[in-house]
Tab-separated table of C-alpha atoms in Angstrom:
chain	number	residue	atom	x	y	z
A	1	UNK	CA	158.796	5.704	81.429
A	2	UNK	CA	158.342	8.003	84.014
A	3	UNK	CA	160.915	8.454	86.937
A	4	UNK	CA	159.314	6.188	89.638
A	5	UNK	CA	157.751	3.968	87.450
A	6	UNK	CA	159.699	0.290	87.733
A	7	UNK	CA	160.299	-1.429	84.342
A	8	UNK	CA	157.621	-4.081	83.010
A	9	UNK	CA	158.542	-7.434	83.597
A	10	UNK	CA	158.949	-8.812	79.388
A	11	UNK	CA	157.920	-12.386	79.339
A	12	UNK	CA	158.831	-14.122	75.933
A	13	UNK	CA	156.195	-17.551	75.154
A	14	UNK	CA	157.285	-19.221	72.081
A	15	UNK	CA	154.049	-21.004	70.743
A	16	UNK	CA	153.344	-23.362	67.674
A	17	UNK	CA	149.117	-23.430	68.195
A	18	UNK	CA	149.690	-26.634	69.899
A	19	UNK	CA	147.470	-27.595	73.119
A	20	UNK	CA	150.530	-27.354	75.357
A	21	UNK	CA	151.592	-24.286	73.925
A	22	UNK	CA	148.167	-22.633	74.679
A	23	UNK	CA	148.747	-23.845	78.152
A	24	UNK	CA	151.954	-21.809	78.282
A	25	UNK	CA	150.925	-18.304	76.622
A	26	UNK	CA	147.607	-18.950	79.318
A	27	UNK	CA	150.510	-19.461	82.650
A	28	UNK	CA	152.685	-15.815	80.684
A	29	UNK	CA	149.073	-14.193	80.194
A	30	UNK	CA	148.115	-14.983	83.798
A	31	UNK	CA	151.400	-13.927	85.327
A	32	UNK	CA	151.919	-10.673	83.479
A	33	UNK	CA	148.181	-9.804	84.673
A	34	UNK	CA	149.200	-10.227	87.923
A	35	UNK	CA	153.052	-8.429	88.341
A	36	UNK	CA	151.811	-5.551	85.395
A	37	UNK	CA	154.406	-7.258	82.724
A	38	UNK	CA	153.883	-7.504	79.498
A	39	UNK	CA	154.177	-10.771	76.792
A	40	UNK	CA	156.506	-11.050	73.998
A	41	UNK	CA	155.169	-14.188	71.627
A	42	UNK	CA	157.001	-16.071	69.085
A	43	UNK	CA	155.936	-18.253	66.503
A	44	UNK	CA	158.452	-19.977	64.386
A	45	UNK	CA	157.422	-21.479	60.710
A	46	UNK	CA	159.449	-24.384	60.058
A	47	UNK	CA	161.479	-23.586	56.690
A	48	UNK	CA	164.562	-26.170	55.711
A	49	UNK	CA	166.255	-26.865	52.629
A	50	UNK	CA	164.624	-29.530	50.657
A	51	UNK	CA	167.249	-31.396	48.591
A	52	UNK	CA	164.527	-31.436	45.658
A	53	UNK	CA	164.271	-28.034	45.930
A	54	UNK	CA	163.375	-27.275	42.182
A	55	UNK	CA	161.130	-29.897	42.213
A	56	UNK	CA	159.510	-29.076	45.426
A	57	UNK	CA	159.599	-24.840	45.239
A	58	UNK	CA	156.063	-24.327	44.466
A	59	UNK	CA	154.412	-27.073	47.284
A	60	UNK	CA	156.930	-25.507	49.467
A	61	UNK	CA	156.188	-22.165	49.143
A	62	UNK	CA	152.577	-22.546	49.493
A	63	UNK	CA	152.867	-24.674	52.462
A	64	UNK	CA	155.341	-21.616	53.853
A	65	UNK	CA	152.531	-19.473	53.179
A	66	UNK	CA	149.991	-21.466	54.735
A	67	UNK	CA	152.076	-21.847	58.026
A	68	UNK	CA	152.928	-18.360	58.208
A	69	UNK	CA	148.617	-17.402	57.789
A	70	UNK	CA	148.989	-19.646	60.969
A	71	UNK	CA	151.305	-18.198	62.452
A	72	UNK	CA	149.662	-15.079	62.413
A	73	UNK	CA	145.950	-16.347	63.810
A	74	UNK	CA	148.100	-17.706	66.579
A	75	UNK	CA	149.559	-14.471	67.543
A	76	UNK	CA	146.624	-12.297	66.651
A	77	UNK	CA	144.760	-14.477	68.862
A	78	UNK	CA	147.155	-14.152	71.976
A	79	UNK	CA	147.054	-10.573	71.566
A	80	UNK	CA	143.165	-10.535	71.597
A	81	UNK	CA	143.189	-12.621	74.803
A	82	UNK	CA	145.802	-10.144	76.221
A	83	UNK	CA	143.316	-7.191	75.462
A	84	UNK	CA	140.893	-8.879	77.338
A	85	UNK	CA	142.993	-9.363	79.870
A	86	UNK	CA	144.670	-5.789	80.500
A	87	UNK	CA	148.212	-7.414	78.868
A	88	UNK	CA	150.039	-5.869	76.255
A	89	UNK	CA	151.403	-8.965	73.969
A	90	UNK	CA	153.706	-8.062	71.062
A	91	UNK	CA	153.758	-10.691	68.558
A	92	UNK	CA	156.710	-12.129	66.219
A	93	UNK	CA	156.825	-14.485	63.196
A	94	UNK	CA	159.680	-15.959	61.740
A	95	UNK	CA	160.801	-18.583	59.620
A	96	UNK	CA	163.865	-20.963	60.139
A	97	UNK	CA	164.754	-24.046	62.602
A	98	UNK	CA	162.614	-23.296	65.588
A	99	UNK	CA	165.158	-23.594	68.296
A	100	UNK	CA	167.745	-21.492	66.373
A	101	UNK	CA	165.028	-19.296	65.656
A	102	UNK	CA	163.892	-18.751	68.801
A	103	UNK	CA	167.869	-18.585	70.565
A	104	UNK	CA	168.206	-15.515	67.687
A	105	UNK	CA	165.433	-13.770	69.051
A	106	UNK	CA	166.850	-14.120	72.545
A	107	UNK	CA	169.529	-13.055	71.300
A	108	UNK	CA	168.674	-10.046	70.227
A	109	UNK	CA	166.661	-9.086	72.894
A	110	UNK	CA	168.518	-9.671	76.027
A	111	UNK	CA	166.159	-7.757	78.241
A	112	UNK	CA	163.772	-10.757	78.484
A	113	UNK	CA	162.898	-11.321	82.430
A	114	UNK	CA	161.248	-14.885	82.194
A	115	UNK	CA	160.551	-17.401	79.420
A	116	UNK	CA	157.787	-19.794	79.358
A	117	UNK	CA	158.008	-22.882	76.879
A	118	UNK	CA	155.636	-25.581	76.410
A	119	UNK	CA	157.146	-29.049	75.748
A	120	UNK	CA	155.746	-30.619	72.531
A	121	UNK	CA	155.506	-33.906	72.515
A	122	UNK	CA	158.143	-36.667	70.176
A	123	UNK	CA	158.255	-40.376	69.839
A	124	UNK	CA	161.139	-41.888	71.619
A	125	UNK	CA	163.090	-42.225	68.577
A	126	UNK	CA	162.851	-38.367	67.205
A	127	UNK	CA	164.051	-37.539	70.807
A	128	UNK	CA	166.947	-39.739	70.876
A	129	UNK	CA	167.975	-38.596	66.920
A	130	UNK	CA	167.169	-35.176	67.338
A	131	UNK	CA	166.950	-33.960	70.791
A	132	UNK	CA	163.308	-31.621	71.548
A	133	UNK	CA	163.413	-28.229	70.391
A	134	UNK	CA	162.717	-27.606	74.708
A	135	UNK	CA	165.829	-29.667	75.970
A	136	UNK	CA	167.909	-27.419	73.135
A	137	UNK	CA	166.806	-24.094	74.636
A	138	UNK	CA	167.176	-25.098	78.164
A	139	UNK	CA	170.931	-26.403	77.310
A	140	UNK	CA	171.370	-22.971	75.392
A	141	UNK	CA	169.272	-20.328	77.015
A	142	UNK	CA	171.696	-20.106	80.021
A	143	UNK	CA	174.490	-19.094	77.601
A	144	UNK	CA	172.623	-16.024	76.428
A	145	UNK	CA	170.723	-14.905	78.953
A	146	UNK	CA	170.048	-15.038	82.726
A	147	UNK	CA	166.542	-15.429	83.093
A	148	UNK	CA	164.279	-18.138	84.211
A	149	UNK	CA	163.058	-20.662	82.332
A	150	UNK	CA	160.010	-22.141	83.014
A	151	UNK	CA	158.530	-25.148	81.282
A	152	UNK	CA	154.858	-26.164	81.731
A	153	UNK	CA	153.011	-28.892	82.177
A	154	UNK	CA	152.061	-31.079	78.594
């Protein structure tokens, strides 16, 4: 970096493909266009223990596989939307819980300015058992880092 130039503003978008997460990674795109920041996305593949698990390996596996092809069109096609746009977008894929996932990557990369997550939609009765993976970050994120969070519109 040279010696006046001010550091890039690193937004982080976790995305799943899903409609609203589109909308999010378009609001990060958008934004970083206009401040000169760049956009960090995060895709997580689902992976949990199956209690079957010899039984279920194979299926498993190949579904992981499947999801993680996935998860790579959905970041390849960020970053093609943030060449066309003049924004840089670095891409991640992991596997594990998506909220813990996504709190390790925070984690580890504290310098984040601003994160953008799009709400995914549960019945009433996964929200009550479960809690979203968007109220888990927002109850977390503040214990990591101290950066905005901004949730978009479903």
């Amino acid at each position: 970096m040279a010696v006046n130039e001010k550091p890039r503003m690193r937004i982080l978008v976790p995305t799943d493909g899903s409609v609203a997460a589109r909308k999010a990674e378009g609001y990060a795109l958008k934004l970083a266009r206009m401040i000169g920041g760049r956009v960090m996305t995060l895709h997580v593949v689902e992976h949990r223990e199956d209690p079957l698990r010899r039984l279920w390996l194979r299926v498993r596996n190949e579904l992981l596989e499947h999801a993680q092809s996935d998860g790579v069109d959905i970041t390849e096609e960020l970053k093609e939307l943030g060449r066309k746009e003049g924004v840089e977008v670095e891409g991640v894929i992991r596997r594990g819980h998506p909220s813990e996932e996504i709190l390790r990557y925070i984690s580890e990369n504290r310098d984040i300015d601003l994160i953008i997550i799009a709400p995914r939609k549960m019945g009433l009765l996964s929200r009550l058992l479960l809690g979203s993976t968007t109220e888990r970050l927002v109850r977390e994120i503040g214990k990591l880092v101290s950066c905005p969070v901004l949730i978009t519109p479903s």
